[in-house]
Tab-separated table of C-alpha atoms in Angstrom:
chain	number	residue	atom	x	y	z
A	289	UNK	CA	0.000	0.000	0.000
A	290	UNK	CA	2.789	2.258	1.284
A	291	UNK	CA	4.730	1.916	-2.253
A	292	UNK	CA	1.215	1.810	-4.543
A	293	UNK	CA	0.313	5.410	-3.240
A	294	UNK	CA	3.400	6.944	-3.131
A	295	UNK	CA	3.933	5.690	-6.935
A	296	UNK	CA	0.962	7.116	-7.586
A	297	UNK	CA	1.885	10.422	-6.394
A	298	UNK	CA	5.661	10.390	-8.328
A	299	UNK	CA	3.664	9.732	-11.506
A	300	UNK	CA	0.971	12.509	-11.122
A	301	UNK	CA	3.983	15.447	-10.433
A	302	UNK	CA	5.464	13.665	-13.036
A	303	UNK	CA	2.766	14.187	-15.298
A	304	UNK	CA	2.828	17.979	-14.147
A	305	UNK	CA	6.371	18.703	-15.292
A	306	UNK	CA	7.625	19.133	-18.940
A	307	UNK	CA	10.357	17.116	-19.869
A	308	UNK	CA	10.772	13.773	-21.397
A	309	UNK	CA	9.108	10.432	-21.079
A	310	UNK	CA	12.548	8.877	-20.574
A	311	UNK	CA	13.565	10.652	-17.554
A	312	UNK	CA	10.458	10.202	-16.615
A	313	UNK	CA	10.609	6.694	-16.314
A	314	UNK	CA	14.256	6.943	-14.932
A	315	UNK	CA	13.135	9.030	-12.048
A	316	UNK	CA	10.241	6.464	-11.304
A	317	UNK	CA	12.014	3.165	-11.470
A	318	UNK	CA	14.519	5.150	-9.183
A	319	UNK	CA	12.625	6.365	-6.541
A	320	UNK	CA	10.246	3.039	-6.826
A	321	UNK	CA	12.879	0.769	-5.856
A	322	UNK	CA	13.845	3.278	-2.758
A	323	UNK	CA	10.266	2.850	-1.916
A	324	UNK	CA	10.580	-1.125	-2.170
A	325	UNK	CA	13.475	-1.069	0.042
A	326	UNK	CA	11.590	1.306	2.759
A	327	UNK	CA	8.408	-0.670	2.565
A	328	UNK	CA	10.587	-3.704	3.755
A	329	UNK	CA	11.434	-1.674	6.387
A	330	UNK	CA	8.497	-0.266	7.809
A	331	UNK	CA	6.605	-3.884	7.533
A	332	UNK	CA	7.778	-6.207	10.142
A	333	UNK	CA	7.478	-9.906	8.404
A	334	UNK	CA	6.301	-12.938	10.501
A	335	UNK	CA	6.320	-16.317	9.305
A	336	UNK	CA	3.268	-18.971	10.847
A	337	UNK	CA	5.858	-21.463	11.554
A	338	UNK	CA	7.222	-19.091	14.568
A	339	UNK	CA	4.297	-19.468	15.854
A	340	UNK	CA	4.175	-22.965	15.976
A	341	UNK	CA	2.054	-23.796	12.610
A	342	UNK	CA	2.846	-27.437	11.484
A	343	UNK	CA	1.011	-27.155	7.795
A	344	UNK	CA	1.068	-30.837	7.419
A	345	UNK	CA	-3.068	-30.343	6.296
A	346	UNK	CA	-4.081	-32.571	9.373
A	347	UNK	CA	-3.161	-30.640	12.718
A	348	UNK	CA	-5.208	-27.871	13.917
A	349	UNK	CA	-3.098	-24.667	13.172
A	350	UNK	CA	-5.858	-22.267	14.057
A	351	UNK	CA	-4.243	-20.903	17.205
A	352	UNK	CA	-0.812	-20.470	15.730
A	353	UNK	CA	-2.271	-18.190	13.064
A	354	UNK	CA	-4.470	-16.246	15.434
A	355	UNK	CA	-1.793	-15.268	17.012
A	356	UNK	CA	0.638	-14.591	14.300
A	357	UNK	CA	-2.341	-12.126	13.085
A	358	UNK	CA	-2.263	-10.546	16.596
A	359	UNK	CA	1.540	-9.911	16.942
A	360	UNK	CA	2.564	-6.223	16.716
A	361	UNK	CA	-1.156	-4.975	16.205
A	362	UNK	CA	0.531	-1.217	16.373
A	363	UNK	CA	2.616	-1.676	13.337
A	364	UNK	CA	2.331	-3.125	9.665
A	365	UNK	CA	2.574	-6.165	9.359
A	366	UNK	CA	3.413	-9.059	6.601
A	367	UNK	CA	2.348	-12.586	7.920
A	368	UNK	CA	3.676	-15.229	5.207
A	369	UNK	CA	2.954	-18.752	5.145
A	370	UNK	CA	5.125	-21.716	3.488
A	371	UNK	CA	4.124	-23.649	0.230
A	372	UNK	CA	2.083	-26.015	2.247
A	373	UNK	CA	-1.290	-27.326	3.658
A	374	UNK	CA	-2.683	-26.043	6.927
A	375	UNK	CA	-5.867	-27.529	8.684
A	376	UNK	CA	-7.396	-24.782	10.668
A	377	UNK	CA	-11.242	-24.317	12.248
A	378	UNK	CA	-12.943	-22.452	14.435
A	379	UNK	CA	-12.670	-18.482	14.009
A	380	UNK	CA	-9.227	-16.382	12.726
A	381	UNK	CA	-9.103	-13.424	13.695
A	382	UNK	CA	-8.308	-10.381	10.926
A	383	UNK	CA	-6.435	-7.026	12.222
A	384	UNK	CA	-6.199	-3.783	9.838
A	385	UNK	CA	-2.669	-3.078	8.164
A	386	UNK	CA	-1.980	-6.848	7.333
A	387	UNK	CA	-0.287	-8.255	4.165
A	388	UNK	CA	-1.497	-12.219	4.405
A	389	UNK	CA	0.934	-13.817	1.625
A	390	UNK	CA	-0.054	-17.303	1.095
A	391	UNK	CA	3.207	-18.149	-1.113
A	392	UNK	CA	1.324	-20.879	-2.590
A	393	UNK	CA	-0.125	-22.300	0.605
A	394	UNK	CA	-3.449	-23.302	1.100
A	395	UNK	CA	-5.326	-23.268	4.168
A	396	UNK	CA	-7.797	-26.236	4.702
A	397	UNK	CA	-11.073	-26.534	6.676
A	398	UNK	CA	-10.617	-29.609	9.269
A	399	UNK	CA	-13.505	-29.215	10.570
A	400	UNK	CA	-16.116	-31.977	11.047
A	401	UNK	CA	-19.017	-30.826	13.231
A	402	UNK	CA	-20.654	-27.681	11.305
A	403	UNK	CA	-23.482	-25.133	12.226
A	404	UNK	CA	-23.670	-22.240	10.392
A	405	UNK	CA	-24.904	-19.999	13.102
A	406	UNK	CA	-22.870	-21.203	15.862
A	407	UNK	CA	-19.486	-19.986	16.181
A	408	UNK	CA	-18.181	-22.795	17.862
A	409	UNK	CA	-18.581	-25.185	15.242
A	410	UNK	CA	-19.031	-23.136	12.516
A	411	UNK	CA	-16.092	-24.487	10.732
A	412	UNK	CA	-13.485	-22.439	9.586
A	413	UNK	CA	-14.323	-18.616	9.460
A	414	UNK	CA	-12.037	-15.051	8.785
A	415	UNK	CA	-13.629	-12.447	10.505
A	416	UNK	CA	-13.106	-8.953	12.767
A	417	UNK	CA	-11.333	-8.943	15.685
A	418	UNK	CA	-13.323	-8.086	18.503
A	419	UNK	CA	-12.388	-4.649	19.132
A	420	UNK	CA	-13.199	-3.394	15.633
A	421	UNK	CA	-16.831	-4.422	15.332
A	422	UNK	CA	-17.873	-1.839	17.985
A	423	UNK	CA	-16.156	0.283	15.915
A	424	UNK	CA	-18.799	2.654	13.280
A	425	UNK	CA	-18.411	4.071	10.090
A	426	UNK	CA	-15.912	2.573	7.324
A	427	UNK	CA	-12.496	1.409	8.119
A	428	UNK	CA	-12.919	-0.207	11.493
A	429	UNK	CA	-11.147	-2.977	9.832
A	430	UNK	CA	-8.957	-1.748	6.894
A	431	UNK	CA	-6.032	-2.375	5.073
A	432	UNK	CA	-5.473	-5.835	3.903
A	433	UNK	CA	-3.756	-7.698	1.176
A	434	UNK	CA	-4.517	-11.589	1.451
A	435	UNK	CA	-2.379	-12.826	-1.779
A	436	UNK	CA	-1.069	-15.921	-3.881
A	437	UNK	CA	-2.972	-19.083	-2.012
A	438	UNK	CA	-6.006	-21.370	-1.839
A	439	UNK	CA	-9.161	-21.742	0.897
A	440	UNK	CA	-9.830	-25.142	0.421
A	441	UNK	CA	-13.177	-26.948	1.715
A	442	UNK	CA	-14.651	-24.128	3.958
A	443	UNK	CA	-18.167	-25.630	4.330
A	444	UNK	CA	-19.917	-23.799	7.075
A	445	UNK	CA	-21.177	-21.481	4.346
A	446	UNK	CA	-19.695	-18.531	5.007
A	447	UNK	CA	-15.799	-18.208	4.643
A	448	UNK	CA	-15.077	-14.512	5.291
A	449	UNK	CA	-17.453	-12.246	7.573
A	450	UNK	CA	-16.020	-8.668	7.109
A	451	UNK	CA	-17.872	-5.931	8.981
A	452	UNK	CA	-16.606	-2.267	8.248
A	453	UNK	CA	-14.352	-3.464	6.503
A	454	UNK	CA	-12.198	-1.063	3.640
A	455	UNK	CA	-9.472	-1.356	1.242
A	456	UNK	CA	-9.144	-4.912	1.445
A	457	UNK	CA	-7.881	-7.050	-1.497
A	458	UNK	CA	-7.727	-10.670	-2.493
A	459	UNK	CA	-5.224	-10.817	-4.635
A	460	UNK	CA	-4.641	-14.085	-7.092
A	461	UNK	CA	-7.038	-16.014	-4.435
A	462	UNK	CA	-8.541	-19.850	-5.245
A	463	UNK	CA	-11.673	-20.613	-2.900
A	464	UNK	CA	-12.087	-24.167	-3.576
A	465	UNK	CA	-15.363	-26.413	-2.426
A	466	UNK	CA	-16.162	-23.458	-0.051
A	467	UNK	CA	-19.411	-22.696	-0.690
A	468	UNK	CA	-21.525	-25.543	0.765
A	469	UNK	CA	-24.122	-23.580	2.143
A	470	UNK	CA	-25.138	-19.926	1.195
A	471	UNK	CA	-21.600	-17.963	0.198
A	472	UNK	CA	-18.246	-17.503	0.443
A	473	UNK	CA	-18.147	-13.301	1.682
A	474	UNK	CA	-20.399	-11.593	3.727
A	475	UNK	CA	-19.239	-8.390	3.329
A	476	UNK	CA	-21.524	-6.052	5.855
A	477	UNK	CA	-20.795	-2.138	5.624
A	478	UNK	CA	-17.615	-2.095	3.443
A	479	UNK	CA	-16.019	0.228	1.151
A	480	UNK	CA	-13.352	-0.646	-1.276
A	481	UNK	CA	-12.828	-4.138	-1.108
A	482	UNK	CA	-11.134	-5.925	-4.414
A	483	UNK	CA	-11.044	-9.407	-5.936
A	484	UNK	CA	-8.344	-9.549	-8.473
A	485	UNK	CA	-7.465	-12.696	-10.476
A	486	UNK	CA	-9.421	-14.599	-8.052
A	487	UNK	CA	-11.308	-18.334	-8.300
A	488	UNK	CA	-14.211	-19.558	-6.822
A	489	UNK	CA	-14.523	-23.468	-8.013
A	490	UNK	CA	-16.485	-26.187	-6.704
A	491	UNK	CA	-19.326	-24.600	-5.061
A	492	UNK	CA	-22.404	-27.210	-4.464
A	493	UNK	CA	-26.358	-25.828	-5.764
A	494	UNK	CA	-28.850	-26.523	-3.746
A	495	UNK	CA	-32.169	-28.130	-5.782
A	496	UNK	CA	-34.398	-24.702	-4.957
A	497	UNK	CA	-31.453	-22.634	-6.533
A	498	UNK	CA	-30.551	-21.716	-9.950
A	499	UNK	CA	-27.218	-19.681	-8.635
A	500	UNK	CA	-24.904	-19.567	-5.767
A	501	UNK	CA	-23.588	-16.191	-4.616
A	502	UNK	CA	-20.216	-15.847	-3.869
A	503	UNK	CA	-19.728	-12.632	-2.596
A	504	UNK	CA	-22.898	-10.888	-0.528
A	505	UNK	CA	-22.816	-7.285	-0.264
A	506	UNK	CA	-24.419	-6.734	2.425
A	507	UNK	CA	-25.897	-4.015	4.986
A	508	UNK	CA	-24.130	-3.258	8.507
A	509	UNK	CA	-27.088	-4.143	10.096
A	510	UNK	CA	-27.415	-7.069	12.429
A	511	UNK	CA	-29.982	-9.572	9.649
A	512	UNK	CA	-26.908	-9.345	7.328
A	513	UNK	CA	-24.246	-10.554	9.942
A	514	UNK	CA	-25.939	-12.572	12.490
A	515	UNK	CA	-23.445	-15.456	13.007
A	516	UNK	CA	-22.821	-14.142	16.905
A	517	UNK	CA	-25.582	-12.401	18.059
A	518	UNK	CA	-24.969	-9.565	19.913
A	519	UNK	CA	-22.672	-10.421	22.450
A	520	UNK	CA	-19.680	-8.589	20.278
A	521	UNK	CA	-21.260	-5.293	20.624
A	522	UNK	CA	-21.800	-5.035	16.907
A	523	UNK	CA	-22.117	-1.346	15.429
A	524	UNK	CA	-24.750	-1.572	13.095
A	525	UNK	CA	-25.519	1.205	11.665
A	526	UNK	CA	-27.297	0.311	8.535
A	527	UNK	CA	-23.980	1.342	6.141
A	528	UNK	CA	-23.855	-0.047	2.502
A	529	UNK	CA	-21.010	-2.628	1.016
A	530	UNK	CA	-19.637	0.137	-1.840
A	531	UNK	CA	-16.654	0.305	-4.486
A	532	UNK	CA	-16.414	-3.743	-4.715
A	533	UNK	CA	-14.359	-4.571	-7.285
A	534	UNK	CA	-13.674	-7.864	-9.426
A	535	UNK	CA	-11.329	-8.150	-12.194
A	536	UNK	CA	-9.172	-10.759	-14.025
């Protein structure tokens, strides 16, 4: 994020002085690789594994990644995985200013005992961390690149549950057999949120259907996102899902 906007902002005063294109692209590639080298910097980068995630596709590495998304909330943050399979359930947690890089890894759904309203065997489910779901208006929950992976077998019915949520991307994403029961994003009062180069295979339709939604944009308002009741203290105030984009 930190080197897409300030790119953007080299190229508009370049735009705004007169010489040539050449420079022009001599001055960019310059200062966009000093802005690749400070981005590396300001983003501290975890890896699951430190955290004690196995990714054999069999053990429950749920808590390890909850808490590699909780480490250094105050700062941004880059949490990569390895090229493997980890079997997770249960809730993860998301936090704003995240990059989740996959690298090829794909996070399975272990769970066997599923109920699509209660959260405690729900199966496998992204959603807000606590704090920001009191939290009104856009951007309670913002900033997040998930990139370069699969979600593989997610069948509670809903995948992701963002609430507030803006400028989040998925980013060369495969959701595989996740859609079992009604879709794969709830998305409930968000603004900006992107789906580029990403998949959606697999999904089952039920006999009373003739489609299956992927992606529900949704109201902030407590019909749209019911999954926990009220005991999180939701802010609903009745805000639309706008600027969803999906390309490639």
């Amino acid at each position: 994020y930190i080197k897409n906007n300030l790119s953007n902002a080299i190229r508009d005063l370049l735009d705004s002085m007169d010489h040539s294109g050449e420079l022009d692209d001599i001055i960019t590639e310059a200062i966009s690789s000093s802005i690749t080298i400070l981005e590396s910097k300001l983003s501290e980068v975890y890896d699951v594994a430190e955290f004690g995630a196995i990714g054999d596709g069999f053990t429950d590495d749920s808590s390890a990644i909850n808490t590699a998304l909780a480490t250094n909330l105050n700062d941004n943050k880059v949490i990569k995985f390895q090229n493997k399979v980890y079997g997770a359930k249960g809730t993860i947690r998301l936090y704003s200013n995240t990059v989740i890089d996959l690298n090829n890894a794909t996070i399975k759904d272990i769970e066997t005992n599923y109920n699509d309203i209660n959260r405690d065997s729900a199966g496998l489910r992204f959603m807000n961390n606590v704090t920001s779901v009191s939290q009104p208006g856009y951007g309670a929950l913002k900033n997040i690149l998930v990139k370069n992976g699969t979600f593989e077998g997610c069948k509670c019915g809903v995948l992701f549950a963002l609430f507030h949520g803006e400028n989040i991307e998925f980013n060369n994403v495969t959701f595989s057999n996740c859609c079992m029961g009604t879709h794969i994003f709830d998305l409930g009062g968000c603004k900006n949120i992107r789906f580029i180069n990403c998949k959606f295979s697999g999904c089952s339709l039920p006999s009373d259907l003739t489609y299956r939604e992927m992606i529900q944009p949704d109201y902030a308002h407590y019909r749209g996102l019911p999954y926990w009741g009220n005991e999180l203290n939701y802010a609903y105030d009745e805000l639309p899902t706008v600027d969803l984009l999906v390309e490639g």
